[in-house]
XYZ file of C-alpha atoms in Angstrom:
173
model
C 0.000 0.000 0.000
C 1.246 3.489 -0.635
C 2.688 5.100 2.435
C 3.593 1.924 4.320
C 7.286 2.678 3.868
C 8.077 -0.636 2.198
C 8.273 -0.556 -1.597
C 5.951 -3.100 -3.163
C 4.728 -4.354 0.190
C 1.115 -4.630 1.163
C 0.262 -3.630 4.678
C -1.817 -6.081 6.651
C -4.324 -4.999 9.237
C -2.609 -6.881 12.068
C -0.088 -4.565 13.667
C 1.246 -2.998 10.461
C 2.989 -6.136 9.181
C 3.803 -6.541 5.509
C 1.924 -9.130 3.462
C 4.032 -11.386 1.223
C 1.210 -13.357 -0.379
C -1.932 -15.411 0.094
C -2.806 -19.031 0.799
C -4.329 -20.332 -2.442
C -4.746 -24.029 -1.519
C -4.781 -25.955 1.744
C -5.321 -29.571 2.686
C -6.466 -29.958 5.387
C -4.964 -26.714 6.701
C -1.706 -25.427 8.052
C -0.987 -23.182 10.985
C 0.921 -19.970 11.427
C 2.842 -18.434 14.328
C 2.296 -14.683 13.981
C 2.998 -11.816 16.361
C 3.099 -13.915 19.518
C 0.138 -16.143 18.605
C 0.971 -19.782 17.911
C -0.730 -22.481 15.843
C -3.370 -20.185 14.347
C -5.210 -22.088 11.553
C -4.196 -20.966 8.062
C -6.860 -21.362 5.386
C -7.522 -20.402 1.762
C -7.350 -16.638 1.109
C -5.582 -15.954 4.421
C -2.638 -13.568 4.112
C 0.933 -14.705 4.643
C 2.950 -11.901 6.204
C 6.688 -11.347 6.347
C 8.196 -13.436 9.175
C 5.136 -15.655 9.662
C 6.258 -19.153 10.660
C 4.157 -21.557 8.563
C 3.607 -25.187 9.659
C 1.932 -27.986 7.731
C 0.377 -30.973 9.456
C 1.266 -34.647 9.001
C -1.029 -35.032 6.006
C -1.304 -31.338 5.167
C -0.103 -29.241 2.285
C -0.288 -25.531 1.515
C 0.077 -23.504 -1.632
C 1.093 -19.888 -1.174
C 0.983 -17.439 -4.068
C 3.383 -14.575 -3.458
C 2.569 -11.024 -4.532
C 4.831 -11.311 -7.611
C 2.981 -14.440 -8.822
C 5.602 -16.953 -7.643
C 4.017 -20.079 -6.133
C 5.295 -22.033 -3.125
C 3.853 -25.525 -2.648
C 4.700 -26.596 0.895
C 4.623 -30.331 1.653
C 3.454 -32.156 4.757
C 5.356 -31.866 8.043
C 7.137 -28.735 6.819
C 8.052 -25.449 8.449
C 8.914 -22.322 6.481
C 9.049 -18.554 6.775
C 8.950 -15.742 4.213
C 11.656 -13.469 5.583
C 11.220 -10.860 2.841
C 9.210 -10.542 -0.351
C 9.358 -7.239 -2.222
C 7.989 -7.591 -5.767
C 9.017 -4.020 -6.692
C 12.751 -4.657 -6.190
C 12.374 -8.411 -6.831
C 13.972 -9.245 -3.479
C 12.711 -12.467 -1.888
C 14.203 -14.494 0.933
C 12.562 -17.643 2.272
C 13.650 -19.963 5.062
C 12.722 -23.656 4.908
C 13.502 -24.989 8.380
C 12.410 -28.547 7.657
C 10.297 -30.366 5.096
C 9.537 -30.172 1.391
C 8.716 -27.287 -0.869
C 8.330 -26.709 -4.585
C 8.914 -23.182 -5.832
C 7.719 -21.896 -9.200
C 9.483 -18.553 -9.340
C 8.695 -15.593 -11.586
C 11.605 -14.449 -13.761
C 13.942 -11.940 -12.092
C 14.501 -9.022 -14.483
C 15.678 -6.181 -12.237
C 19.373 -5.580 -11.535
C 20.145 -6.807 -8.034
C 16.928 -8.829 -7.883
C 17.121 -12.225 -6.205
C 14.953 -15.067 -4.992
C 16.679 -17.197 -2.351
C 15.613 -20.113 -0.200
C 17.761 -20.822 2.863
C 17.873 -24.184 4.648
C 20.189 -25.292 7.441
C 22.688 -26.675 4.924
C 22.095 -24.826 1.629
C 21.237 -21.553 -0.090
C 19.228 -21.913 -3.288
C 19.132 -18.948 -5.671
C 17.078 -18.631 -8.819
C 16.436 -16.210 -11.641
C 13.108 -17.604 -12.813
C 12.713 -21.313 -12.542
C 11.047 -24.219 -10.789
C 12.733 -26.477 -8.260
C 11.985 -28.858 -5.396
C 13.662 -28.881 -1.967
C 13.615 -31.589 0.703
C 15.419 -30.522 3.867
C 16.067 -31.700 7.411
C 18.659 -30.849 10.052
C 21.456 -32.767 8.299
C 21.004 -32.328 4.568
C 19.107 -30.625 1.769
C 18.196 -32.277 -1.540
C 17.461 -29.883 -4.411
C 16.202 -30.865 -7.871
C 15.785 -28.534 -10.834
C 12.472 -28.756 -12.689
C 12.761 -25.859 -15.163
C 15.430 -23.239 -15.838
C 18.623 -22.939 -13.807
C 18.933 -23.223 -10.038
C 22.108 -22.197 -8.201
C 22.914 -24.083 -5.004
C 25.565 -23.221 -2.411
C 26.329 -24.844 0.913
C 26.097 -22.849 4.126
C 29.448 -24.241 5.332
C 32.019 -21.424 4.877
C 34.752 -24.091 4.524
C 33.053 -25.385 1.362
C 32.006 -22.325 -0.673
C 31.284 -24.301 -3.859
C 28.266 -23.327 -5.976
C 26.544 -25.767 -8.330
C 24.142 -24.853 -11.138
C 21.317 -27.335 -11.651
C 19.381 -27.714 -14.895
C 16.121 -29.512 -15.598
C 16.176 -33.010 -14.072
C 19.435 -32.540 -12.154
C 19.634 -32.971 -8.361
C 22.218 -32.345 -5.665
C 22.431 -33.155 -1.954
C 24.121 -30.656 0.366
C 25.213 -32.070 3.735
């Protein structure tokens, strides 16, 4: 909204937080930890704000459509957070603590734009592509579906970056 001080952000009614997107599918439903409230049910058309901690149940899945049109499909028993999503500057940072997620990302066209997903063991960066992540405390498995996906480990002693193409996978310990 104009005047919220965050380019491209949409202000939510709850305490002036910034909305990153909307839940577009849920089965059965997930929960969100938001502004001190825990395990609040998350249903279709509910907003997803910056820094919301999203949880899916044992048999649950969520689809979140971000404000730029990128789609996150979050698998069962997963936990993720949208740290930042600014469609104006094309700056997106997501944290997948544990679980599975597919990301269908809109093409980055602005200089300095980036879409990154952080796990405990990897950083996944894309320009406009689709990929799948499966992460736990010990490793992250990333597979490219479309386009190119850049993967780096979080271990500063192993700064290697790998570029995945369609059908290629890598495991980062």
